[in-house]
Coordinates of C-alpha atoms and ligand atoms in Angstrom, one line a residue:
X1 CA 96.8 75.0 84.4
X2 CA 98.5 77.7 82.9
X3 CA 96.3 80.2 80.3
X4 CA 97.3 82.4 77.2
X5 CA 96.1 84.6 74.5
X6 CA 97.5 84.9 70.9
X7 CA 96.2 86.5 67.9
X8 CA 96.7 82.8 66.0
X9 CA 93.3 82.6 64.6
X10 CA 91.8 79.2 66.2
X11 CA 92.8 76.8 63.2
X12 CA 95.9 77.2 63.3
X13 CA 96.7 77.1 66.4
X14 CA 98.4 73.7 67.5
X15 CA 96.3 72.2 70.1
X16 CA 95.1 68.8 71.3
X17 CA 91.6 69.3 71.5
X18 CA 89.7 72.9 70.3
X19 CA 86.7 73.7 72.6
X20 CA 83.9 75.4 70.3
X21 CA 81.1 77.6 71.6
X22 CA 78.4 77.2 69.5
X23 CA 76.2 80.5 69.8
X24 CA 72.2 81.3 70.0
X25 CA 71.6 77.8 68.2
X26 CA 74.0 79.3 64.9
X27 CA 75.4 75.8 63.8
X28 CA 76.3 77.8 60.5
X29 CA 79.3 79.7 61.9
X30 CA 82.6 78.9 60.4
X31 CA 84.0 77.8 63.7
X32 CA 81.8 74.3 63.7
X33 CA 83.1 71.7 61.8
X34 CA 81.1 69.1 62.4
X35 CA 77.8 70.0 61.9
X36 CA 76.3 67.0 60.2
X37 CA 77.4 65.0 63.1
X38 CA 76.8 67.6 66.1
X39 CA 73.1 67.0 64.5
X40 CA 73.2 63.4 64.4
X41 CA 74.2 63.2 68.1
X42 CA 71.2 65.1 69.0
X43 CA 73.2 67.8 70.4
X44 CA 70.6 71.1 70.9
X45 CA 73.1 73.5 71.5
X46 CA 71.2 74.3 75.0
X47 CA 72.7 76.4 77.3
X48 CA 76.2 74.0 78.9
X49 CA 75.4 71.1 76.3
X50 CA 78.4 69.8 76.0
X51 CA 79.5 67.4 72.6
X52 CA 82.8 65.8 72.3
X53 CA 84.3 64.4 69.4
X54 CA 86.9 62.2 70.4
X55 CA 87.9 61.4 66.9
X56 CA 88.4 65.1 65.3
X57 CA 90.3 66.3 69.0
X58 CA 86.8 68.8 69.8
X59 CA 84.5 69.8 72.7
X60 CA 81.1 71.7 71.5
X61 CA 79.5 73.0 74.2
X62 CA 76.4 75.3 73.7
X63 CA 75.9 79.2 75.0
X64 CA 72.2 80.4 74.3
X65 CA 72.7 83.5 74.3
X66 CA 76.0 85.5 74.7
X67 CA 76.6 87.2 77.4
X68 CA 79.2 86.9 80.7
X69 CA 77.2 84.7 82.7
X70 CA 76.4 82.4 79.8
X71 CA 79.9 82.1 78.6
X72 CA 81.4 81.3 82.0
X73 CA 79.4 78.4 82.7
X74 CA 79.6 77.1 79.6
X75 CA 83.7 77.8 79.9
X76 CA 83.1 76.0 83.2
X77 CA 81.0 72.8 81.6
X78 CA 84.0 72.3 79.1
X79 CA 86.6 72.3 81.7
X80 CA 85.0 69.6 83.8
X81 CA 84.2 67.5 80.8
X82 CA 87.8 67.9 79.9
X83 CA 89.2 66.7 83.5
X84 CA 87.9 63.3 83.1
X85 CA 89.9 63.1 79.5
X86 CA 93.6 63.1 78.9
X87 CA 93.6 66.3 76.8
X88 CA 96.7 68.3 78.0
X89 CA 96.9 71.2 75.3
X90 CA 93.8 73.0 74.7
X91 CA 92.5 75.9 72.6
X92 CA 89.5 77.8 72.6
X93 CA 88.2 81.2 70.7
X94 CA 87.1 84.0 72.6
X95 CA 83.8 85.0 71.6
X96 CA 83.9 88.7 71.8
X97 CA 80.7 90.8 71.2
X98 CA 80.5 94.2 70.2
X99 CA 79.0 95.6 73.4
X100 CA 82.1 94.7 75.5
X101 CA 84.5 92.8 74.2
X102 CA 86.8 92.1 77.4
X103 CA 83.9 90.9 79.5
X104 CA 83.7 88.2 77.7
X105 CA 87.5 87.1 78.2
X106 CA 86.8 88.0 81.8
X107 CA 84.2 85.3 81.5
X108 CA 85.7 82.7 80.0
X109 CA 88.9 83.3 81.9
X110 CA 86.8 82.8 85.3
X111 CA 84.9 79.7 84.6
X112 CA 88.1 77.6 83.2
X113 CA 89.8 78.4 86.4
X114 CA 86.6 78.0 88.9
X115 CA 85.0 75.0 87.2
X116 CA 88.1 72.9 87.2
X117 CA 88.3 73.2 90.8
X118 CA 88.3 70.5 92.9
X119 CA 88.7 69.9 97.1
X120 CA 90.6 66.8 97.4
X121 CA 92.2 67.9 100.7
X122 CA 90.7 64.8 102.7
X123 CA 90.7 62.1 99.5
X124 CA 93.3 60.0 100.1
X125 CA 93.7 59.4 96.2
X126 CA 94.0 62.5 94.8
X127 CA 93.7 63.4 90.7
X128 CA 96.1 64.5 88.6
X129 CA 94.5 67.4 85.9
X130 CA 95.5 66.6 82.5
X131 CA 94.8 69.7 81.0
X132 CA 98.3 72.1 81.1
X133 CA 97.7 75.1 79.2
X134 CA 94.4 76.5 77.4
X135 CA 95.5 79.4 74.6
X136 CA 92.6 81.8 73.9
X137 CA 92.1 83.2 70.6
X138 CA 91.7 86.5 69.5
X139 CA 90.8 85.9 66.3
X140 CA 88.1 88.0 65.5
X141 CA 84.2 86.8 66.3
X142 CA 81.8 89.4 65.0
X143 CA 84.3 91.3 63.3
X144 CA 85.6 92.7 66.4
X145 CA 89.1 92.8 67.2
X146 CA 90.9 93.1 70.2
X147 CA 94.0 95.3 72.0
X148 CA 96.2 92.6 73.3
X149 CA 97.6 95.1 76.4
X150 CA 93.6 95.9 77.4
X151 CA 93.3 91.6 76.9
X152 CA 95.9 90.7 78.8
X153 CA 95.1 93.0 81.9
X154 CA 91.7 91.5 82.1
X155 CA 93.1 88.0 81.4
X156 CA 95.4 88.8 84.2
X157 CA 92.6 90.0 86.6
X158 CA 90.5 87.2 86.1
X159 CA 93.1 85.0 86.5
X160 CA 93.6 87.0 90.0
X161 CA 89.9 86.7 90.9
X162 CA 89.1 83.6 90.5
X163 CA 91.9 81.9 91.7
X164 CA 91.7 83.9 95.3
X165 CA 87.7 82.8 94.8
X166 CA 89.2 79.4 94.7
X167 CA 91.6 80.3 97.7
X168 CA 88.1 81.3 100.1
X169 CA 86.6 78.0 98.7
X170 CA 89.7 75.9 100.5
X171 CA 89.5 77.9 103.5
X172 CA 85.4 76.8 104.1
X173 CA 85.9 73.6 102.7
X174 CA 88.4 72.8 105.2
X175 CA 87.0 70.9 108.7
X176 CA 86.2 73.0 111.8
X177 CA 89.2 70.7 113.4
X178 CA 91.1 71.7 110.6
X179 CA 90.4 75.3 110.6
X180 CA 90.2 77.2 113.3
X181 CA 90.5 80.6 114.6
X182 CA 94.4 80.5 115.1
X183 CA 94.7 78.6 111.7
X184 CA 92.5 81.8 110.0
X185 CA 94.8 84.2 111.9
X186 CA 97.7 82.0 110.4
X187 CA 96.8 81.8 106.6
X188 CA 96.0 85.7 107.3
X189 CA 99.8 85.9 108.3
X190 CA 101.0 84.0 105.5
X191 CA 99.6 86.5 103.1
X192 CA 100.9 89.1 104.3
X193 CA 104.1 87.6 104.0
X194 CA 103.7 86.7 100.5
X195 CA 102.3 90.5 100.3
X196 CA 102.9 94.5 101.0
X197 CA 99.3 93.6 102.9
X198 CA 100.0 94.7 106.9
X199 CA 98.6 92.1 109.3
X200 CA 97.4 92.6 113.4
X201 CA 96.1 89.5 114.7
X202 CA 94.1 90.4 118.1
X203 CA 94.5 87.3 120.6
X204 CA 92.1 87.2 124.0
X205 CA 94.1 89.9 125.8
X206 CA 93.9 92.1 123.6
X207 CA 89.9 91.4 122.6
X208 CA 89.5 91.8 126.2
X209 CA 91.2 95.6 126.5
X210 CA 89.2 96.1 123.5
X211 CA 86.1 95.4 125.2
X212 CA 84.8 92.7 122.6
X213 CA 82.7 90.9 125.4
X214 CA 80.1 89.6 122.7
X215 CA 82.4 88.3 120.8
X216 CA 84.6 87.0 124.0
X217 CA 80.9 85.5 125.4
X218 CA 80.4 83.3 122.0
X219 CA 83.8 82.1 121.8
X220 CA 84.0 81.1 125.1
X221 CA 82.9 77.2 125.7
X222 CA 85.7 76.3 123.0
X223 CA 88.6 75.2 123.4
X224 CA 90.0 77.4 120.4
X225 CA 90.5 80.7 121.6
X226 CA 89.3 83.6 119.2
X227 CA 91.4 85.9 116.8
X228 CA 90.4 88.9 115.3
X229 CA 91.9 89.7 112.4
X230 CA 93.0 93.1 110.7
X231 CA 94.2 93.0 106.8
X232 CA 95.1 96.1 105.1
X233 CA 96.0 97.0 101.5
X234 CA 97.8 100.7 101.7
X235 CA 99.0 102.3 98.4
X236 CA 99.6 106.1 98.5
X237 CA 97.3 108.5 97.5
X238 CA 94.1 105.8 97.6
X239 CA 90.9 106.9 95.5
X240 CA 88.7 105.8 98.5
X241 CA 88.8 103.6 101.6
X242 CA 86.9 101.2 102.3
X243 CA 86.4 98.5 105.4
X244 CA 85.2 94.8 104.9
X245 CA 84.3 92.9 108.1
X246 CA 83.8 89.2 107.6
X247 CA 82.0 86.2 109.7
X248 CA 84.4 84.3 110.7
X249 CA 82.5 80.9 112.5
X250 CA 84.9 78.2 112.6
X251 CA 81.9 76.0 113.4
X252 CA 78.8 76.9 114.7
X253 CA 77.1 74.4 116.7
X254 CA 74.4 76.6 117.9
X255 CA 75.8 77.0 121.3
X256 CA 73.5 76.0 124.2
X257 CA 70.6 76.6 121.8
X258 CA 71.6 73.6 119.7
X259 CA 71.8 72.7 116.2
X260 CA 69.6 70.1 115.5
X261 CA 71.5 67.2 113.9
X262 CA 70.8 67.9 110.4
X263 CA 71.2 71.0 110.5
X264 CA 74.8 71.2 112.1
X265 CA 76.2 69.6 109.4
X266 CA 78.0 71.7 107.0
X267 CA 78.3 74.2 109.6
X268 CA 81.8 74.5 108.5
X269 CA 81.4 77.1 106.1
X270 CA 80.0 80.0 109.1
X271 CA 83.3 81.3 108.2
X272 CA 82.2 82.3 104.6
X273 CA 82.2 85.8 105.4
X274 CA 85.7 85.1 107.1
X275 CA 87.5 83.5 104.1
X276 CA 85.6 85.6 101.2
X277 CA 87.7 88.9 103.1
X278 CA 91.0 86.8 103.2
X279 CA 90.1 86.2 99.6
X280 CA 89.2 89.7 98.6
X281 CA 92.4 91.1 100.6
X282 CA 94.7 88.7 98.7
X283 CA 93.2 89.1 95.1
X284 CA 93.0 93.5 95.2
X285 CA 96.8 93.4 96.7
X286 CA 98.1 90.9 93.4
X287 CA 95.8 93.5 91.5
X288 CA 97.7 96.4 93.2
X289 CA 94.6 98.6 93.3
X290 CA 94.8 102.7 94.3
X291 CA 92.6 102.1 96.6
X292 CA 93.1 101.7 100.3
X293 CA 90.9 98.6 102.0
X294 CA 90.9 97.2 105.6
X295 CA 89.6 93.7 106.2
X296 CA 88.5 92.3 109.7
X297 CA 87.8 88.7 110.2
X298 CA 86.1 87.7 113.7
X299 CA 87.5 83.9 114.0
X300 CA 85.3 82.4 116.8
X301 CA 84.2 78.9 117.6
X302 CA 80.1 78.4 118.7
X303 CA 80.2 75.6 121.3
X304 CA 78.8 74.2 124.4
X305 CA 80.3 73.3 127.5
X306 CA 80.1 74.5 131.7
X307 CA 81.3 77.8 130.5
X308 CA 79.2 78.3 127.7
X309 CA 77.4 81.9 127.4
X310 CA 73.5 81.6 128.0
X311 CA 70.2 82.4 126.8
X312 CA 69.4 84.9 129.6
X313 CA 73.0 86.4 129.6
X314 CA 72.9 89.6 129.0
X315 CA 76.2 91.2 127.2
X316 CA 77.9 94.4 126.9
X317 CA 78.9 95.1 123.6
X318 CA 82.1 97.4 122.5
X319 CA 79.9 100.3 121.5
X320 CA 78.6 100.0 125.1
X321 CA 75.2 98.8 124.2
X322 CA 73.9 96.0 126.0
X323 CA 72.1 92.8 124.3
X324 CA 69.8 90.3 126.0
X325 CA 70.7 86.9 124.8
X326 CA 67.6 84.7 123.8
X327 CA 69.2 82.5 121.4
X328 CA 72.9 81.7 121.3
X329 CA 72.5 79.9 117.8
X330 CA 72.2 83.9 116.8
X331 CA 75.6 84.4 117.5
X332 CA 77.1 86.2 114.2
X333 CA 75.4 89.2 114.5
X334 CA 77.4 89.2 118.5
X335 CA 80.6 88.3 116.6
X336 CA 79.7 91.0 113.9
X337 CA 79.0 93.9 116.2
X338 CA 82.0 93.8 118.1
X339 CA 84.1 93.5 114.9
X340 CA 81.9 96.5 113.3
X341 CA 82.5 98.8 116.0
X342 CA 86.4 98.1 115.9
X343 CA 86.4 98.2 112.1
X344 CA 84.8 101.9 112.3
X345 CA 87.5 103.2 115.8
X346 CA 90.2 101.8 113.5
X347 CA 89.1 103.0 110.3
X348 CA 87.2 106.4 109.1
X349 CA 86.0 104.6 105.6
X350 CA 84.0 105.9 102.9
X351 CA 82.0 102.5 102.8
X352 CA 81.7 99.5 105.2
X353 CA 80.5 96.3 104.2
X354 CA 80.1 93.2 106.1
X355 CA 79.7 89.5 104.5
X356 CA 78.2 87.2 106.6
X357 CA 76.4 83.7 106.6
X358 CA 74.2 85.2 109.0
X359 CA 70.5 83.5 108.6
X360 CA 68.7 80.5 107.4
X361 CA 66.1 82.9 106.9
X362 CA 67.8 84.6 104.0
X363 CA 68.4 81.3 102.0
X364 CA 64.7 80.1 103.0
X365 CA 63.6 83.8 101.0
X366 CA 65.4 84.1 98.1
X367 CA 66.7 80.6 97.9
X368 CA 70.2 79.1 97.9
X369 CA 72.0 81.1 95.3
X370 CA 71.3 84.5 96.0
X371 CA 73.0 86.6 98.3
X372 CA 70.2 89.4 100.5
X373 CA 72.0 92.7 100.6
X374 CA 71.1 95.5 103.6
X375 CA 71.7 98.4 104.6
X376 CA 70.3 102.2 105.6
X377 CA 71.0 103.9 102.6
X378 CA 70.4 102.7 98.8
X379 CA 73.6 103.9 97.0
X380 CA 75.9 101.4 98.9
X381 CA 73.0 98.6 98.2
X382 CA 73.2 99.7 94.5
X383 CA 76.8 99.2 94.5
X384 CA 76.6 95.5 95.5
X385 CA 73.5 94.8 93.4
X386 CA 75.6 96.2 90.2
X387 CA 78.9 94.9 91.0
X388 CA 77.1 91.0 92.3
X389 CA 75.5 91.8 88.4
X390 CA 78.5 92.3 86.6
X391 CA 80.6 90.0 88.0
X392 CA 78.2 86.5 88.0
X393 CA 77.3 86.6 91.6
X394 CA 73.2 86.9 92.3
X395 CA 71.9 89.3 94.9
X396 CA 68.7 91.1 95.5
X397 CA 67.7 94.2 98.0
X398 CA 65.9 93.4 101.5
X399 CA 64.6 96.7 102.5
X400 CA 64.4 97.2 106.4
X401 CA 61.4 98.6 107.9
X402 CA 60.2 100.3 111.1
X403 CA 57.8 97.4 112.1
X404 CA 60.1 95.0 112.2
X405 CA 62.6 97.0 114.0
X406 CA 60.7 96.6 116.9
X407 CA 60.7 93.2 117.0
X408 CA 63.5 93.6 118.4
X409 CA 63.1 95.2 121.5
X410 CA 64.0 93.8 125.1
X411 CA 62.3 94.5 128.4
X412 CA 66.0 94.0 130.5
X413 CA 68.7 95.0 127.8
X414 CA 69.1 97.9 124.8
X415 CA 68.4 95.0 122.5
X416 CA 67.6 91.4 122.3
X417 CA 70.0 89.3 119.8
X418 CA 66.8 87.1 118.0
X419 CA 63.2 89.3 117.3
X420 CA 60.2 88.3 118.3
X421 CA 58.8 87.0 115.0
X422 CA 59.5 84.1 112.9
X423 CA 58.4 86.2 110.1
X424 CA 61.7 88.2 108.4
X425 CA 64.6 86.5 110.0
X426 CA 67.1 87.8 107.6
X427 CA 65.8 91.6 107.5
X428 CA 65.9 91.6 111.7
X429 CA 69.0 90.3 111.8
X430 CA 70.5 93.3 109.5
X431 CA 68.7 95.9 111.7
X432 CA 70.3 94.1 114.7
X433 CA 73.9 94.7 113.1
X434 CA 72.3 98.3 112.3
X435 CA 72.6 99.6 116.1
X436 CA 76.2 98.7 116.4
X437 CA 77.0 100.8 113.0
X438 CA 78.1 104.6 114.0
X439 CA 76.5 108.0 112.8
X440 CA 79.2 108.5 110.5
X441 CA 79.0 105.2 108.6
X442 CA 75.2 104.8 109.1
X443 CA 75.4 105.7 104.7
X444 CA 77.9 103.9 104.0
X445 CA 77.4 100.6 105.1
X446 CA 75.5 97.6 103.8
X447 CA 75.2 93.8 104.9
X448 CA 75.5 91.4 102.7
X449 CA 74.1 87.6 104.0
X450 CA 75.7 85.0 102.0
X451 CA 74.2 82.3 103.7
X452 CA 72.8 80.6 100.9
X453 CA 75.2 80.4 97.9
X454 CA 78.5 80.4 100.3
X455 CA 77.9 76.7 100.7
X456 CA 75.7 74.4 98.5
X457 CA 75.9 70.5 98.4
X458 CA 75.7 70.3 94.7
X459 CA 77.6 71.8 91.4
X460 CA 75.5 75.1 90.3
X461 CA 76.8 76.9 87.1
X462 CA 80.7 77.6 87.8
X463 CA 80.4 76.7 91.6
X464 CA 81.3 73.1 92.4
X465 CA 79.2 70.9 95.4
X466 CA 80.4 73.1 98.9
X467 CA 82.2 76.3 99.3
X468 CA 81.6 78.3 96.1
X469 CA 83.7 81.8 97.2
X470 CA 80.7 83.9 97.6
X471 CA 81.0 87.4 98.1
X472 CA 84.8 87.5 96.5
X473 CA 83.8 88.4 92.9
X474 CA 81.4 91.1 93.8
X475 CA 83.4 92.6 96.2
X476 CA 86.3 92.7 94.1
X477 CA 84.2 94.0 91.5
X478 CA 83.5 96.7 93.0
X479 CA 86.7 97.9 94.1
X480 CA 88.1 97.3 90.8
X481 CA 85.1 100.1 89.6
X482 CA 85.8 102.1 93.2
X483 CA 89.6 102.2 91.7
X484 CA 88.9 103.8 88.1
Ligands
BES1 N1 75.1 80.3 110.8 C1 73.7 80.4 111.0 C2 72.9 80.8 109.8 C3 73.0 79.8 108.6 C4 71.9 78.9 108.4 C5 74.0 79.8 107.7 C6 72.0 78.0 107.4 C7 74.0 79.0 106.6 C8 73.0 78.1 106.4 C9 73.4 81.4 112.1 O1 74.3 81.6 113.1 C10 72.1 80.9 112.8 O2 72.1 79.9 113.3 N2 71.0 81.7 112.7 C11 69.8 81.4 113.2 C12 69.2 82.6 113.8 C13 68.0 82.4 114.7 C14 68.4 81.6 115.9 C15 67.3 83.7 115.0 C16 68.9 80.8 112.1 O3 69.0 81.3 111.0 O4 68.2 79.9 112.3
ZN2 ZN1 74.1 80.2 114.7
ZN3 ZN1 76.3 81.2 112.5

């Protein structure tokens, strides 16, 4: 599906169907054609209404109220519509406001790409997409015109994002037998030859010298060994640098603290955190952003087995810290703090962010859409808040707190991996990630738990039903503002 701007204003341009937004409810505007019969259908104009005409070759489809969010969705509702039709050349306005004109391109940009995307990996009848090019119009909206050169960088850049969002999406869609910590290691390789990013893949030997025995302990009743993984973007002179470190469960059974049945399922997409970092590597190195960024993926498998690790182990982690295991179904925050403390020896950054499906707890807080982002210090919170904001990603602050810090204690070990309430599940995990995060990068860190939106079993706004590429947009986001 190949995308395009002109300045052809949207009438004349040659087409086989024109998508039309119609805005705030204002059937009046000179872009709607069919008024007396977008009426008659009963069509409200509500918020990803979608009309077709088959007859006069257009697709109404209704934005309540402009703004990013809005118009990607709505860009995304049209697109799916369209799928099921055998529309091939398409054409579309492009809605600019006067606040900021370009967002809006973003927008619209982002939702064709991510709502016409489909996982048909395992289907053994796969669908052809009709639709072969869309051309955008610049023809002016509310009198506002546009620069071409500024439209076709952020037509390129959301063409960027939101196909790497797409790329994460195949990665945790793909089965645990599928996809496994060698195969994460392997599509990391493949970038990088595709790239200028630098790839190290550490195998057991190497984990072992490094003294990741947390990570070693988890991985260890599988029969995939584990791989951690180290991307990095280097252009000279960087603005800033900045470490991501990624959760990358192949599957997570729960270990010998088992998954319930019904809760196993879809446990697939533990490596959220994992594939949003390939992602985010891949989409700022086709940017080519001045800014330097490491990205560290701990590929593990949870399972059971004679040599599994134990509730009662206790484990020695890289920082040299020591954890009392109570629960091996908490074993990101094991993976995470090995990976942490080799992210921060390999890497003096300015920030450190980790992306994680790390707790139920989180999704059963702020629901299944929102990511909870945590940390020691606000401004690197802030950043993600703004950034999630901007880019149509939700996320909201979960402040950490003294009390339930020491929930956390253990009579035997420095720390125990679960706390010892059922109360704040998502907050105590954070803290436990806190104690493996160096003096130097105690401000510039924040966790991010994506456990919610990285994986829901139905279609939500531009997000199909399973992996949706959380944390990719934000992230990206923000380096593109960390790059200015
Ligand atoms: N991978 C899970 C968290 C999860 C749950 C992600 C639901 C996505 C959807 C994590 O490893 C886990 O099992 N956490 C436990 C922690 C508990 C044992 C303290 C949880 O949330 O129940
Ligand atoms: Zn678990
Ligand atoms: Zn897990």
């Amino acid at each position: 599906m190949h995308i395009e701007l002109t300045n052809t204003p949207i009438d004349n341009i040659k087409s086989d169907l024109k998508v039309i937004m119609v805005i705030e409810k204002d059937f009046s505007h000179s872009f709607i054609h069919d008024k007396k019969l977008l009426k008659k259908s009963g069509f409200k104009g509500d918020q990803d209404e979608t009309m077709l005409f088959l007859e006069h070759d257009r697709l109404y489809v209704g934005v309540e109220k402009i703004n990013s969010a809005n118009i990607r969705t709505a860009a995304a509702s049209a697109i799916r519509i369209l799928l099921s039709t055998h529309y091939s050349y398409i054409s579309i306005a492009s809605y600019m406001n006067s606040q900021n004109c370009t967002a809006m391109l973003r927008a619209m940009t982002e939702g064709l790409i991510l709502g016409a995307y489909r996982f048909e990996t395992y289907k053994s009848k796969k669908r052809i997409s009709p639709v072969k090019k869309i051309t955008i119009s610049l023809e002016e909206y509310h009198g506002y015109s546009l620069d071409m050169d500024i439209c076709t960088r952020t037509l390129n850049h959301a063409k960027i994002v939101a196909n790497a969002t797409n790329f994460t999406r195949d990665i945790v869609n793909t089965t645990p037998d599928d996809c496994y910590p060698s195969v994460m290691a392997q599509i990391a390789d493949t970038l990088c030859n595709e790239s200028r990013l630098e790839c190290t893949v550490l195998k057991p030997k190497e984990l072992k010298k490094e003294k990741m025995n947390a990570l070693l302990a988890v991985a260890r009743a599988s029969r995939h060994r584990p791989r951690v993984i180290h991307l990095a973007h280097k252009p000279e002179n960087p603005k800033a640098i900045v470490s991501l470190v990624g959760k990358g469960l192949t599957y997570d059974s729960g270990g010998l603290s088992l998954k319930p049945g019904e809760y196993m399922v879809t446990m697939k997409s533990d490596k959220s955190g994992g594939a949003a970092v390939l992602g985010i590597m891949k989409a700022i190195s086709e940017m080519n952003l001045p800014i330097e960024v490491h990205g560290f993926v701990g590929a593990v498998e949870n399972m059971i087995g004679g040599n599994a690790y134990k509730p009662d182990d206790v484990l020695k982690a890289k920082n040299g810290k020591t954890i009392e295991v109570r629960n091996t179904d908490a074993e990101g925050r094991l993976v995470l703090a090995d990976v942490l403390a080799y992210a921060q020896q390999e890497v003096k950054a300015d920030y450190l962010f980790d992306l994680a499906t790390l707790t139920g707890a989180c999704v059963v807080g702020v629901g299944n859409y929102t990511s909870g982002v945590m940390g020691n210090s606000d401004t690197p919170k802030s950043l993600i808040i703004e950034a999630a904001q901007s880019s149509g990603e939700l996320a909201t602050k979960l402040d950490f707190n003294r009390y339930l810090k020491k929930t956390l204690k253990s009579e035997i070990a420095d720390i125990c991996n679960i706390s010892n309430t059922r109360y704040g599940g998502a907050i105590t995990a954070g803290m436990f990630l806190s104690e493996f995060i160096d003096d130097d990068h105690k401000d510039k860190w924040a966790h991010i738990d994506i456990a919610g939106p990285a994986f829901v079993e139905h279609e939500w706004g531009e997000n199909p039903y399973g992996a949706s590429g959380a944390g990719v947009r934000m992230i990206v986001r923000l380096l593109e503002k960390l790059a200015k």
